[in-house]
PDB file of C-alpha atoms in Angstrom:
ATOM      1  CA  MET A   1     -96.972  21.556-103.999  1.00  0.00           C
ATOM      2  CA  ARG A   2     -94.913  22.573-107.027  1.00  0.00           C
ATOM      3  CA  GLY A   3     -91.555  20.936-107.680  1.00  0.00           C
ATOM      4  CA  TYR A   4     -89.090  20.503-110.494  1.00  0.00           C
ATOM      5  CA  THR A   5     -87.998  16.914-109.937  1.00  0.00           C
ATOM      6  CA  VAL A   6     -90.784  14.684-111.214  1.00  0.00           C
ATOM      7  CA  PHE A   7     -90.994  10.938-110.828  1.00  0.00           C
ATOM      8  CA  CYS A   8     -94.123  10.052-112.757  1.00  0.00           C
ATOM      9  CA  LYS A   9     -95.202   7.210-115.015  1.00  0.00           C
ATOM     10  CA  PHE A  10     -96.786   8.365-118.253  1.00  0.00           C
ATOM     11  CA  MET A  11     -98.499   6.684-121.119  1.00  0.00           C
ATOM     12  CA  THR A  12    -100.406   7.935-124.136  1.00  0.00           C
ATOM     13  CA  ILE A  13    -103.498   6.693-125.885  1.00  0.00           C
ATOM     14  CA  SER A  14    -103.450   8.239-129.324  1.00  0.00           C
ATOM     15  CA  ALA A  15    -105.677   8.102-132.361  1.00  0.00           C
ATOM     16  CA  VAL A  16    -103.928   9.117-135.561  1.00  0.00           C
ATOM     17  CA  VAL A  17    -105.934  10.500-138.458  1.00  0.00           C
ATOM     18  CA  TYR A  18    -104.450  11.502-141.788  1.00  0.00           C
ATOM     19  CA  LEU A  19    -106.315  13.667-144.221  1.00  0.00           C
ATOM     20  CA  GLN A  20    -105.793  12.108-147.620  1.00  0.00           C
ATOM     21  CA  GLY A  21    -106.965  13.162-151.063  1.00  0.00           C
ATOM     22  CA  ALA A  22    -109.121  10.888-153.198  1.00  0.00           C
ATOM     23  CA  GLU A  23    -110.534  11.052-156.673  1.00  0.00           C
ATOM     24  CA  LEU A  24    -114.239  11.862-156.623  1.00  0.00           C
ATOM     25  CA  ILE A  25    -116.246   9.724-158.964  1.00  0.00           C
ATOM     26  CA  ASP A  26    -119.780   9.721-160.243  1.00  0.00           C
ATOM     27  CA  ASP A  27    -122.267   8.242-157.798  1.00  0.00           C
ATOM     28  CA  PRO A  28    -123.810   5.335-159.721  1.00  0.00           C
ATOM     29  CA  LYS A  29    -126.763   5.050-157.362  1.00  0.00           C
ATOM     30  CA  GLY A  30    -127.687   8.705-157.637  1.00  0.00           C
ATOM     31  CA  ALA A  31    -127.789   9.075-153.843  1.00  0.00           C
ATOM     32  CA  GLY A  32    -125.043  11.648-153.589  1.00  0.00           C
ATOM     33  CA  GLN A  33    -121.806  11.359-151.600  1.00  0.00           C
ATOM     34  CA  ALA A  34    -119.960  13.157-148.837  1.00  0.00           C
ATOM     35  CA  ALA A  35    -118.128  16.290-149.919  1.00  0.00           C
ATOM     36  CA  LEU A  36    -114.403  15.917-150.395  1.00  0.00           C
ATOM     37  CA  PRO A  37    -112.430  18.643-148.591  1.00  0.00           C
ATOM     38  CA  MET A  38    -110.477  20.934-150.890  1.00  0.00           C
ATOM     39  CA  LEU A  39    -107.885  23.003-149.049  1.00  0.00           C
ATOM     40  CA  VAL A  40    -107.327  26.612-150.053  1.00  0.00           C
ATOM     41  CA  ASN A  41    -105.895  29.840-148.691  1.00  0.00           C
ATOM     42  CA  LEU A  42    -107.693  33.140-148.479  1.00  0.00           C
ATOM     43  CA  PHE A  43    -107.151  35.231-151.618  1.00  0.00           C
ATOM     44  CA  ASP A  44    -106.025  32.256-153.724  1.00  0.00           C
ATOM     45  CA  THR A  45    -106.942  32.963-157.363  1.00  0.00           C
ATOM     46  CA  ASN A  46    -108.259  30.808-160.201  1.00  0.00           C
ATOM     47  CA  VAL A  47    -109.068  27.807-158.025  1.00  0.00           C
ATOM     48  CA  GLN A  48    -110.352  25.002-160.266  1.00  0.00           C
ATOM     49  CA  ILE A  49    -112.851  22.199-159.624  1.00  0.00           C
ATOM     50  CA  THR A  50    -113.353  19.689-162.430  1.00  0.00           C
ATOM     51  CA  CYS A  51    -116.675  17.963-163.089  1.00  0.00           C
ATOM     52  CA  SER A  52    -116.175  14.394-164.347  1.00  0.00           C
ATOM     53  CA  ARG A  53    -117.269  13.786-167.932  1.00  0.00           C
ATOM     54  CA  GLN A  54    -120.570  11.903-168.247  1.00  0.00           C
ATOM     55  CA  LYS A  55    -121.484   9.414-170.951  1.00  0.00           C
ATOM     56  CA  ASP A  56    -123.461  11.087-173.754  1.00  0.00           C
ATOM     57  CA  GLN A  57    -123.052  14.363-171.854  1.00  0.00           C
ATOM     58  CA  VAL A  58    -124.730  17.479-173.187  1.00  0.00           C
ATOM     59  CA  ASP A  59    -122.923  20.451-171.722  1.00  0.00           C
ATOM     60  CA  ASP A  60    -126.064  22.454-170.991  1.00  0.00           C
ATOM     61  CA  ASP A  61    -127.351  19.581-168.841  1.00  0.00           C
ATOM     62  CA  ILE A  62    -124.468  20.103-166.384  1.00  0.00           C
ATOM     63  CA  VAL A  63    -125.249  22.640-163.655  1.00  0.00           C
ATOM     64  CA  TRP A  64    -122.839  23.990-161.025  1.00  0.00           C
ATOM     65  CA  TYR A  65    -124.331  24.861-157.611  1.00  0.00           C
ATOM     66  CA  TYR A  66    -123.019  26.724-154.590  1.00  0.00           C
ATOM     67  CA  GLY A  67    -124.641  25.110-151.565  1.00  0.00           C
ATOM     68  CA  ASP A  68    -127.899  23.348-152.392  1.00  0.00           C
ATOM     69  CA  ARG A  69    -129.865  25.948-154.335  1.00  0.00           C
ATOM     70  CA  ASN A  70    -127.638  28.717-155.636  1.00  0.00           C
ATOM     71  CA  TYR A  71    -127.040  28.272-159.360  1.00  0.00           C
ATOM     72  CA  ILE A  72    -123.643  29.261-160.685  1.00  0.00           C
ATOM     73  CA  SER A  73    -123.823  28.056-164.276  1.00  0.00           C
ATOM     74  CA  PHE A  74    -125.623  26.088-166.988  1.00  0.00           C
ATOM     75  CA  GLY A  75    -123.017  24.441-169.170  1.00  0.00           C
ATOM     76  CA  THR A  76    -120.363  27.115-169.736  1.00  0.00           C
ATOM     77  CA  ARG A  77    -122.787  29.995-169.191  1.00  0.00           C
ATOM     78  CA  VAL A  78    -122.236  31.581-165.720  1.00  0.00           C
ATOM     79  CA  ILE A  79    -124.737  33.707-163.851  1.00  0.00           C
ATOM     80  CA  ASN A  80    -122.317  34.896-161.131  1.00  0.00           C
ATOM     81  CA  ASN A  81    -119.323  37.133-161.819  1.00  0.00           C
ATOM     82  CA  ASN A  82    -117.192  35.410-159.148  1.00  0.00           C
ATOM     83  CA  TYR A  83    -116.840  32.356-161.388  1.00  0.00           C
ATOM     84  CA  LEU A  84    -115.940  31.075-164.833  1.00  0.00           C
ATOM     85  CA  VAL A  85    -116.742  27.695-166.413  1.00  0.00           C
ATOM     86  CA  ASN A  86    -114.465  26.359-169.154  1.00  0.00           C
ATOM     87  CA  LYS A  87    -114.228  23.070-171.025  1.00  0.00           C
ATOM     88  CA  ASN A  88    -110.879  21.279-170.788  1.00  0.00           C
ATOM     89  CA  GLY A  89    -109.217  18.997-173.335  1.00  0.00           C
ATOM     90  CA  TYR A  90    -111.170  15.994-172.065  1.00  0.00           C
ATOM     91  CA  GLY A  91    -114.505  17.720-172.551  1.00  0.00           C
ATOM     92  CA  GLU A  92    -114.967  18.160-168.788  1.00  0.00           C
ATOM     93  CA  LEU A  93    -116.552  21.314-167.395  1.00  0.00           C
ATOM     94  CA  VAL A  94    -114.162  23.106-165.040  1.00  0.00           C
ATOM     95  CA  LEU A  95    -115.478  25.592-162.469  1.00  0.00           C
ATOM     96  CA  ILE A  96    -112.957  28.407-161.890  1.00  0.00           C
ATOM     97  CA  ILE A  97    -113.292  30.470-158.711  1.00  0.00           C
ATOM     98  CA  LYS A  98    -111.663  33.810-159.456  1.00  0.00           C
ATOM     99  CA  GLN A  99    -110.574  34.588-155.868  1.00  0.00           C
ATOM    100  CA  ILE A 100    -111.115  32.857-152.537  1.00  0.00           C
ATOM    101  CA  SER A 101    -112.864  34.889-149.857  1.00  0.00           C
ATOM    102  CA  MET A 102    -114.740  33.947-146.678  1.00  0.00           C
ATOM    103  CA  GLY A 103    -118.055  34.582-148.397  1.00  0.00           C
ATOM    104  CA  ILE A 104    -117.608  31.878-151.017  1.00  0.00           C
ATOM    105  CA  LEU A 105    -116.289  29.059-148.861  1.00  0.00           C
ATOM    106  CA  GLY A 106    -118.532  26.020-148.621  1.00  0.00           C
ATOM    107  CA  LYS A 107    -119.863  23.217-150.801  1.00  0.00           C
ATOM    108  CA  TYR A 108    -119.820  23.176-154.598  1.00  0.00           C
ATOM    109  CA  SER A 109    -121.622  20.543-156.639  1.00  0.00           C
ATOM    110  CA  CYS A 110    -121.949  19.742-160.308  1.00  0.00           C
ATOM    111  CA  VAL A 111    -125.244  18.058-161.147  1.00  0.00           C
ATOM    112  CA  ASN A 112    -126.728  16.358-164.170  1.00  0.00           C
ATOM    113  CA  ASN A 113    -129.804  18.500-164.496  1.00  0.00           C
ATOM    114  CA  LYS A 114    -131.694  15.828-166.456  1.00  0.00           C
ATOM    115  CA  THR A 115    -131.261  13.022-163.941  1.00  0.00           C
ATOM    116  CA  LYS A 116    -130.855  15.339-160.873  1.00  0.00           C
ATOM    117  CA  ARG A 117    -127.846  13.227-159.928  1.00  0.00           C
ATOM    118  CA  LYS A 118    -124.847  14.801-158.213  1.00  0.00           C
ATOM    119  CA  ILE A 119    -121.673  14.081-160.134  1.00  0.00           C
ATOM    120  CA  LYS A 120    -119.213  15.727-157.761  1.00  0.00           C
ATOM    121  CA  THR A 121    -119.361  17.599-154.434  1.00  0.00           C
ATOM    122  CA  VAL A 122    -116.392  19.533-153.044  1.00  0.00           C
ATOM    123  CA  GLU A 123    -116.170  21.577-149.841  1.00  0.00           C
ATOM    124  CA  LEU A 124    -113.662  24.424-149.790  1.00  0.00           C
ATOM    125  CA  LYS A 125    -111.869  24.758-146.465  1.00  0.00           C
ATOM    126  CA  ILE A 126    -109.339  27.372-145.412  1.00  0.00           C
ATOM    127  CA  ILE A 127    -105.949  26.077-144.263  1.00  0.00           C
ATOM    128  CA  GLU A 128    -105.527  27.456-140.737  1.00  0.00           C
ATOM    129  CA  LYS A 129    -103.533  26.684-137.638  1.00  0.00           C
ATOM    130  CA  PRO A 130    -105.082  23.878-135.535  1.00  0.00           C
ATOM    131  CA  SER A 131    -107.918  24.585-133.116  1.00  0.00           C
ATOM    132  CA  ILE A 132    -108.370  22.880-129.751  1.00  0.00           C
ATOM    133  CA  VAL A 133    -112.126  22.363-129.740  1.00  0.00           C
ATOM    134  CA  ASN A 134    -112.466  20.333-126.550  1.00  0.00           C
ATOM    135  CA  HIS A 135    -110.300  19.194-123.646  1.00  0.00           C
ATOM    136  CA  SER A 136    -110.355  17.820-120.127  1.00  0.00           C
ATOM    137  CA  ASN A 137    -110.672  20.126-117.120  1.00  0.00           C
ATOM    138  CA  THR A 138    -107.769  22.543-116.918  1.00  0.00           C
ATOM    139  CA  THR A 139    -107.639  22.525-113.098  1.00  0.00           C
ATOM    140  CA  LEU A 140    -107.545  19.143-111.388  1.00  0.00           C
ATOM    141  CA  MET A 141    -107.033  18.049-107.777  1.00  0.00           C
ATOM    142  CA  ILE A 142    -106.110  14.357-107.713  1.00  0.00           C
ATOM    143  CA  THR A 143    -105.628  12.083-104.710  1.00  0.00           C
ATOM    144  CA  GLU A 144    -102.172  10.555-104.462  1.00  0.00           C
ATOM    145  CA  GLY A 145    -102.070   6.971-105.737  1.00  0.00           C
ATOM    146  CA  SER A 146    -104.836   7.400-108.305  1.00  0.00           C
ATOM    147  CA  SER A 147    -104.502   7.964-112.058  1.00  0.00           C
ATOM    148  CA  VAL A 148    -105.400  11.026-114.117  1.00  0.00           C
ATOM    149  CA  GLU A 149    -106.079  11.392-117.824  1.00  0.00           C
ATOM    150  CA  LEU A 150    -105.469  14.621-119.724  1.00  0.00           C
ATOM    151  CA  TRP A 151    -106.740  15.032-123.269  1.00  0.00           C
ATOM    152  CA  CYS A 152    -107.324  17.600-125.960  1.00  0.00           C
ATOM    153  CA  GLU A 153    -109.408  17.252-129.108  1.00  0.00           C
ATOM    154  CA  VAL A 154    -108.134  19.061-132.175  1.00  0.00           C
ATOM    155  CA  GLU A 155    -109.564  20.234-135.473  1.00  0.00           C
ATOM    156  CA  SER A 156    -107.279  20.891-138.430  1.00  0.00           C
ATOM    157  CA  VAL A 157    -107.823  20.482-142.161  1.00  0.00           C
ATOM    158  CA  ILE A 158    -104.192  19.481-142.656  1.00  0.00           C
ATOM    159  CA  GLU A 159    -102.006  16.956-140.878  1.00  0.00           C
ATOM    160  CA  TYR A 160    -100.891  17.964-137.386  1.00  0.00           C
ATOM    161  CA  LYS A 161     -99.240  16.517-134.303  1.00  0.00           C
ATOM    162  CA  ILE A 162     -99.519  16.844-130.535  1.00  0.00           C
ATOM    163  CA  ASP A 163     -96.641  17.188-128.077  1.00  0.00           C
ATOM    164  CA  TRP A 164     -97.054  17.040-124.298  1.00  0.00           C
ATOM    165  CA  PHE A 165     -94.998  19.339-122.094  1.00  0.00           C
ATOM    166  CA  LEU A 166     -94.145  19.337-118.393  1.00  0.00           C
ATOM    167  CA  HIS A 167     -92.630  22.481-116.828  1.00  0.00           C
ATOM    168  CA  ASN A 168     -92.051  23.769-120.393  1.00  0.00           C
ATOM    169  CA  ASP A 169     -89.982  20.661-121.209  1.00  0.00           C
ATOM    170  CA  ARG A 170     -91.289  18.339-123.906  1.00  0.00           C
ATOM    171  CA  LEU A 171     -92.079  14.844-122.663  1.00  0.00           C
ATOM    172  CA  ASP A 172     -90.392  12.102-124.654  1.00  0.00           C
ATOM    173  CA  LEU A 173     -93.567  10.201-125.450  1.00  0.00           C
ATOM    174  CA  PRO A 174     -95.236   8.631-128.460  1.00  0.00           C
ATOM    175  CA  VAL A 175     -97.743  11.160-129.781  1.00  0.00           C
ATOM    176  CA  GLY A 176    -100.661  11.156-132.155  1.00  0.00           C
ATOM    177  CA  ILE A 177    -103.394  13.476-133.351  1.00  0.00           C
ATOM    178  CA  ASN A 178    -107.141  13.973-133.094  1.00  0.00           C
ATOM    179  CA  GLY A 179    -107.714  13.479-129.373  1.00  0.00           C
ATOM    180  CA  SER A 180    -104.407  12.325-127.897  1.00  0.00           C
ATOM    181  CA  ARG A 181    -104.577  11.487-124.220  1.00  0.00           C
ATOM    182  CA  LEU A 182    -101.850  11.628-121.590  1.00  0.00           C
ATOM    183  CA  THR A 183    -102.392   9.318-118.617  1.00  0.00           C
ATOM    184  CA  ILE A 184    -100.381   9.671-115.408  1.00  0.00           C
ATOM    185  CA  VAL A 185    -100.444   6.316-113.627  1.00  0.00           C
ATOM    186  CA  ASN A 186    -100.332   5.902-109.813  1.00  0.00           C
ATOM    187  CA  ILE A 187     -99.785   9.627-109.384  1.00  0.00           C
ATOM    188  CA  THR A 188     -97.491  10.873-106.613  1.00  0.00           C
ATOM    189  CA  ARG A 189     -97.053  14.248-104.956  1.00  0.00           C
ATOM    190  CA  HIS A 190     -94.026  14.805-107.208  1.00  0.00           C
ATOM    191  CA  CYS A 191     -96.360  14.898-110.221  1.00  0.00           C
ATOM    192  CA  SER A 192     -98.036  18.184-109.260  1.00  0.00           C
ATOM    193  CA  ALA A 193     -97.239  20.437-112.200  1.00  0.00           C
ATOM    194  CA  ILE A 194     -98.449  22.389-115.199  1.00  0.00           C
ATOM    195  CA  TYR A 195     -98.902  20.061-118.193  1.00  0.00           C
ATOM    196  CA  ARG A 196     -99.414  21.373-121.727  1.00  0.00           C
ATOM    197  CA  CYS A 197    -101.033  19.928-124.813  1.00  0.00           C
ATOM    198  CA  PHE A 198     -99.204  21.636-127.709  1.00  0.00           C
ATOM    199  CA  VAL A 199    -100.601  21.231-131.223  1.00  0.00           C
ATOM    200  CA  THR A 200     -98.810  22.183-134.450  1.00  0.00           C
ATOM    201  CA  ASN A 201     -99.444  22.070-138.156  1.00  0.00           C
ATOM    202  CA  ALA A 202     -97.840  23.797-141.141  1.00  0.00           C
ATOM    203  CA  LYS A 203     -99.834  26.978-140.450  1.00  0.00           C
ATOM    204  CA  GLY A 204     -99.095  27.482-136.755  1.00  0.00           C
ATOM    205  CA  ASN A 205     -99.754  26.126-133.278  1.00  0.00           C
ATOM    206  CA  ASN A 206    -102.170  26.161-130.377  1.00  0.00           C
ATOM    207  CA  SER A 207    -102.034  24.906-126.802  1.00  0.00           C
ATOM    208  CA  VAL A 208    -103.932  24.382-123.562  1.00  0.00           C
ATOM    209  CA  ASP A 209    -102.458  24.102-120.045  1.00  0.00           C
ATOM    210  CA  PHE A 210    -103.599  21.736-117.299  1.00  0.00           C
ATOM    211  CA  ASP A 211    -102.844  22.583-113.664  1.00  0.00           C
ATOM    212  CA  VAL A 212    -102.611  19.259-111.813  1.00  0.00           C
ATOM    213  CA  THR A 213    -102.421  19.311-108.012  1.00  0.00           C
ATOM    214  CA  VAL A 214    -101.884  16.053-106.146  1.00  0.00           C
ATOM    215  CA  ILE A 215    -103.614  15.927-102.771  1.00  0.00           C
ATOM    216  CA  HIS A 216    -101.615  14.074-100.109  1.00  0.00           C
ATOM    217  CA  LYS A 217    -101.307  13.743 -96.353  1.00  0.00           C
ATOM    218  CA  PRO A 218     -98.638  15.830 -94.571  1.00  0.00           C
ATOM    219  CA  MET A 219     -94.988  14.832 -94.702  1.00  0.00           C
ATOM    220  CA  VAL A 220     -93.503  15.774 -91.317  1.00  0.00           C
ATOM    221  CA  LYS A 221     -89.926  15.933 -90.089  1.00  0.00           C
ATOM    222  CA  ILE A 222     -88.234  17.531 -87.070  1.00  0.00           C
ATOM    223  CA  GLU A 223     -84.914  19.354 -87.060  1.00  0.00           C
ATOM    224  CA  VAL A 224     -83.121  20.378 -83.828  1.00  0.00           C
ATOM    225  CA  ASN A 225     -81.160  23.620 -83.894  1.00  0.00           C
ATOM    226  CA  THR A 226     -78.955  24.597 -80.957  1.00  0.00           C
ATOM    227  CA  THR A 227     -77.096  27.900 -80.893  1.00  0.00           C
ATOM    228  CA  THR A 228     -74.576  29.136 -78.344  1.00  0.00           C
ATOM    229  CA  HIS A 229     -74.244  32.819 -77.482  1.00  0.00           C
ATOM    230  CA  ASP A 230     -71.063  34.672 -76.509  1.00  0.00           C
ATOM    231  CA  ASN A 231     -71.566  33.414 -72.999  1.00  0.00           C
ATOM    232  CA  VAL A 232     -70.859  29.709 -73.594  1.00  0.00           C
ATOM    233  CA  SER A 233     -73.150  28.776 -70.724  1.00  0.00           C
ATOM    234  CA  THR A 234     -76.185  30.160 -72.579  1.00  0.00           C
ATOM    235  CA  LYS A 235     -77.696  27.870 -75.193  1.00  0.00           C
ATOM    236  CA  LYS A 236     -80.811  28.238 -77.258  1.00  0.00           C
ATOM    237  CA  THR A 237     -82.565  25.096 -78.518  1.00  0.00           C
ATOM    238  CA  THR A 238     -85.294  25.223 -81.149  1.00  0.00           C
ATOM    239  CA  LEU A 239     -87.206  22.263 -82.539  1.00  0.00           C
ATOM    240  CA  GLU A 240     -88.519  22.859 -86.045  1.00  0.00           C
ATOM    241  CA  CYS A 241     -91.500  20.874 -87.271  1.00  0.00           C
ATOM    242  CA  ILE A 242     -91.207  21.043 -91.074  1.00  0.00           C
ATOM    243  CA  ILE A 243     -94.343  20.103 -93.002  1.00  0.00           C
ATOM    244  CA  ASN A 244     -95.120  19.534 -96.650  1.00  0.00           C
ATOM    245  CA  ALA A 245     -98.844  19.041 -97.274  1.00  0.00           C
ATOM    246  CA  GLU A 246    -101.396  19.495-100.052  1.00  0.00           C
ATOM    247  CA  PRO A 247    -103.734  21.063 -99.251  1.00  0.00           C
ATOM    248  CA  ARG A 248    -102.206  23.052 -96.414  1.00  0.00           C
ATOM    249  CA  THR A 249    -102.557  21.843 -92.862  1.00  0.00           C
ATOM    250  CA  ASN A 250    -105.448  22.979 -90.712  1.00  0.00           C
ATOM    251  CA  TYR A 251    -103.971  21.828 -87.396  1.00  0.00           C
ATOM    252  CA  ILE A 252    -100.438  21.310 -86.000  1.00  0.00           C
ATOM    253  CA  GLU A 253     -99.597  20.298 -82.432  1.00  0.00           C
ATOM    254  CA  TRP A 254     -96.447  19.941 -80.307  1.00  0.00           C
ATOM    255  CA  SER A 255     -96.339  17.559 -77.333  1.00  0.00           C
ATOM    256  CA  VAL A 256     -93.774  15.984 -75.018  1.00  0.00           C
ATOM    257  CA  GLY A 257     -94.518  12.519 -73.714  1.00  0.00           C
ATOM    258  CA  GLU A 258     -98.287  12.565 -73.185  1.00  0.00           C
ATOM    259  CA  LYS A 259     -98.424  16.301 -72.429  1.00  0.00           C
ATOM    260  CA  ARG A 260     -99.669  18.777 -75.064  1.00  0.00           C
ATOM    261  CA  ILE A 261     -97.419  21.840 -75.231  1.00  0.00           C
ATOM    262  CA  GLY A 262     -99.318  23.955 -77.746  1.00  0.00           C
ATOM    263  CA  SER A 263    -100.768  24.097 -81.223  1.00  0.00           C
ATOM    264  CA  TRP A 264    -101.556  26.095 -84.332  1.00  0.00           C
ATOM    265  CA  ASN A 265    -105.094  26.082 -85.667  1.00  0.00           C
ATOM    266  CA  LYS A 266    -105.988  27.449 -89.101  1.00  0.00           C
ATOM    267  CA  SER A 267    -109.202  29.022 -87.819  1.00  0.00           C
ATOM    268  CA  LEU A 268    -107.320  30.767 -84.998  1.00  0.00           C
ATOM    269  CA  GLY A 269    -104.532  31.900 -87.296  1.00  0.00           C
ATOM    270  CA  PHE A 270    -101.644  32.014 -84.806  1.00  0.00           C
ATOM    271  CA  PRO A 271     -99.799  29.485 -82.600  1.00  0.00           C
ATOM    272  CA  GLU A 272    -100.826  29.116 -78.974  1.00  0.00           C
ATOM    273  CA  THR A 273     -98.703  27.768 -76.109  1.00  0.00           C
ATOM    274  CA  TYR A 274    -100.867  26.154 -73.460  1.00  0.00           C
ATOM    275  CA  LYS A 275    -100.844  27.956 -70.120  1.00  0.00           C
ATOM    276  CA  ALA A 276     -98.952  25.263 -68.186  1.00  0.00           C
ATOM    277  CA  PHE A 277     -95.963  25.636 -70.558  1.00  0.00           C
ATOM    278  CA  GLU A 278     -95.933  29.391 -71.242  1.00  0.00           C
ATOM    279  CA  THR A 279     -92.792  29.988 -69.179  1.00  0.00           C
ATOM    280  CA  ARG A 280     -90.882  27.026 -70.624  1.00  0.00           C
ATOM    281  CA  TYR A 281     -91.665  27.077 -74.357  1.00  0.00           C
ATOM    282  CA  MET A 282     -92.627  29.471 -77.130  1.00  0.00           C
ATOM    283  CA  LEU A 283     -94.303  28.553 -80.449  1.00  0.00           C
ATOM    284  CA  THR A 284     -93.816  30.491 -83.699  1.00  0.00           C
ATOM    285  CA  LYS A 285     -94.920  29.650 -87.222  1.00  0.00           C
ATOM    286  CA  ASP A 286     -93.186  30.276 -90.551  1.00  0.00           C
ATOM    287  CA  GLU A 287     -95.521  30.441 -93.528  1.00  0.00           C
ATOM    288  CA  PRO A 288     -94.553  29.066 -96.959  1.00  0.00           C
ATOM    289  CA  THR A 289     -92.665  31.480 -99.203  1.00  0.00           C
ATOM    290  CA  PHE A 290     -91.798  31.643-102.896  1.00  0.00           C
ATOM    291  CA  SER A 291     -88.474  29.907-102.256  1.00  0.00           C
ATOM    292  CA  SER A 292     -89.780  27.405 -99.686  1.00  0.00           C
ATOM    293  CA  GLU A 293     -93.190  25.772 -99.764  1.00  0.00           C
ATOM    294  CA  HIS A 294     -92.879  24.172 -96.346  1.00  0.00           C
ATOM    295  CA  GLU A 295     -94.836  25.157 -93.269  1.00  0.00           C
ATOM    296  CA  VAL A 296     -92.718  25.290 -90.103  1.00  0.00           C
ATOM    297  CA  LEU A 297     -94.017  25.323 -86.539  1.00  0.00           C
ATOM    298  CA  LYS A 298     -91.080  26.100 -84.228  1.00  0.00           C
ATOM    299  CA  LEU A 299     -90.859  25.105 -80.589  1.00  0.00           C
ATOM    300  CA  GLN A 300     -88.249  27.143 -78.707  1.00  0.00           C
ATOM    301  CA  ILE A 301     -87.076  25.869 -75.337  1.00  0.00           C
ATOM    302  CA  LEU A 302     -86.767  29.098 -73.340  1.00  0.00           C
ATOM    303  CA  LYS A 303     -84.847  27.785 -70.319  1.00  0.00           C
ATOM    304  CA  PRO A 304     -83.320  24.378 -71.017  1.00  0.00           C
ATOM    305  CA  SER A 305     -83.322  22.080 -67.992  1.00  0.00           C
ATOM    306  CA  LYS A 306     -83.431  18.410 -67.080  1.00  0.00           C
ATOM    307  CA  ASP A 307     -87.234  18.648 -67.282  1.00  0.00           C
ATOM    308  CA  ASP A 308     -86.901  19.014 -71.077  1.00  0.00           C
ATOM    309  CA  VAL A 309     -85.604  15.476 -71.526  1.00  0.00           C
ATOM    310  CA  GLY A 310     -88.046  13.226 -73.318  1.00  0.00           C
ATOM    311  CA  THR A 311     -89.765  12.453 -76.617  1.00  0.00           C
ATOM    312  CA  PHE A 312     -91.051  15.514 -78.402  1.00  0.00           C
ATOM    313  CA  LYS A 313     -93.745  14.942 -81.033  1.00  0.00           C
ATOM    314  CA  CYS A 314     -95.148  17.099 -83.793  1.00  0.00           C
ATOM    315  CA  SER A 315     -98.447  16.106 -85.419  1.00  0.00           C
ATOM    316  CA  ALA A 316     -99.859  17.773 -88.543  1.00  0.00           C
ATOM    317  CA  THR A 317    -103.334  17.321 -90.034  1.00  0.00           C
ATOM    318  CA  ASN A 318    -104.958  18.279 -93.325  1.00  0.00           C
ATOM    319  CA  ILE A 319    -108.186  17.134 -95.001  1.00  0.00           C
ATOM    320  CA  VAL A 320    -106.490  13.962 -96.264  1.00  0.00           C
ATOM    321  CA  ASP A 321    -104.932  12.552 -93.066  1.00  0.00           C
ATOM    322  CA  SER A 322    -102.575  13.159 -90.125  1.00  0.00           C
ATOM    323  CA  GLN A 323     -98.884  12.453 -89.768  1.00  0.00           C
ATOM    324  CA  THR A 324     -96.550  12.572 -86.749  1.00  0.00           C
ATOM    325  CA  ALA A 325     -92.779  12.890 -86.322  1.00  0.00           C
ATOM    326  CA  GLU A 326     -90.827  12.658 -83.091  1.00  0.00           C
ATOM    327  CA  VAL A 327     -87.376  13.376 -81.709  1.00  0.00           C
ATOM    328  CA  GLU A 328     -85.680  12.319 -78.491  1.00  0.00           C
ATOM    329  CA  ILE A 329     -84.067  15.052 -76.381  1.00  0.00           C
ATOM    330  CA  VAL A 330     -81.506  13.679 -73.898  1.00  0.00           C
TER     331      VAL A 330
END
């Protein structure tokens, strides 16, 4: 059942990853190295990648590649109009990408063509808002008393953070990035809610919602309502069996002492007063509404008499368990 007062114990398990720059250096073993991410925006112009100067370097021995096989240049001579290659003041060969577009994203390498050794490898990546690439199930039904773990895995080329929300209110929790997990410990029926993993970086945000429903046995209480009509000698007594259950009940029964008065059965769909009590009692059922999520099975005493003294019981059953409440009529 949904509610707005939540008494839940939370904890987070967070892994924090920071994307940091590093200077790429020549690979002395000639085995190559992982590409360093280089962050760019679409339509950036004159993006530069510098190839480290080699000892006894001959410019024409330095080759720039796009991917593994596509030649861009030999020395300062380019064979693709999207690029320029210039020599800087340190004698290093600088690849200049005239304008960033989706078609030229990817890996760029400068290679010593004599030794076939990669000197530098850079991968151009677009700076975008974070993506949620994986997450736990978005609809969960959890038994009361157990624990549940919610998580979302994020991809972003720049630093980002995760916030967790409950009913659109941010939870005051420690947070991290790259797969933060929210664990609800010893979950209670009050923890049924919509939870949100909300991810932000400098480019925007993304989110995923988790609908958590806590399954629990019925909570049952009885209220006695007595009304008096204009004729003060005429009274109307109604016993209301008020039930909160998740999932909904499939059976509710009224009894007095050891005698069964009547019941409501989900498969039947309407309340039934047993024949021996049809003239004394009437059963009606109120279904849950938007403003009230309780089920109510009412027992109206049609003609109050001394025979109605005793212990009245209401029992409600769902797939989890049964629960009974009682009231003494004197």
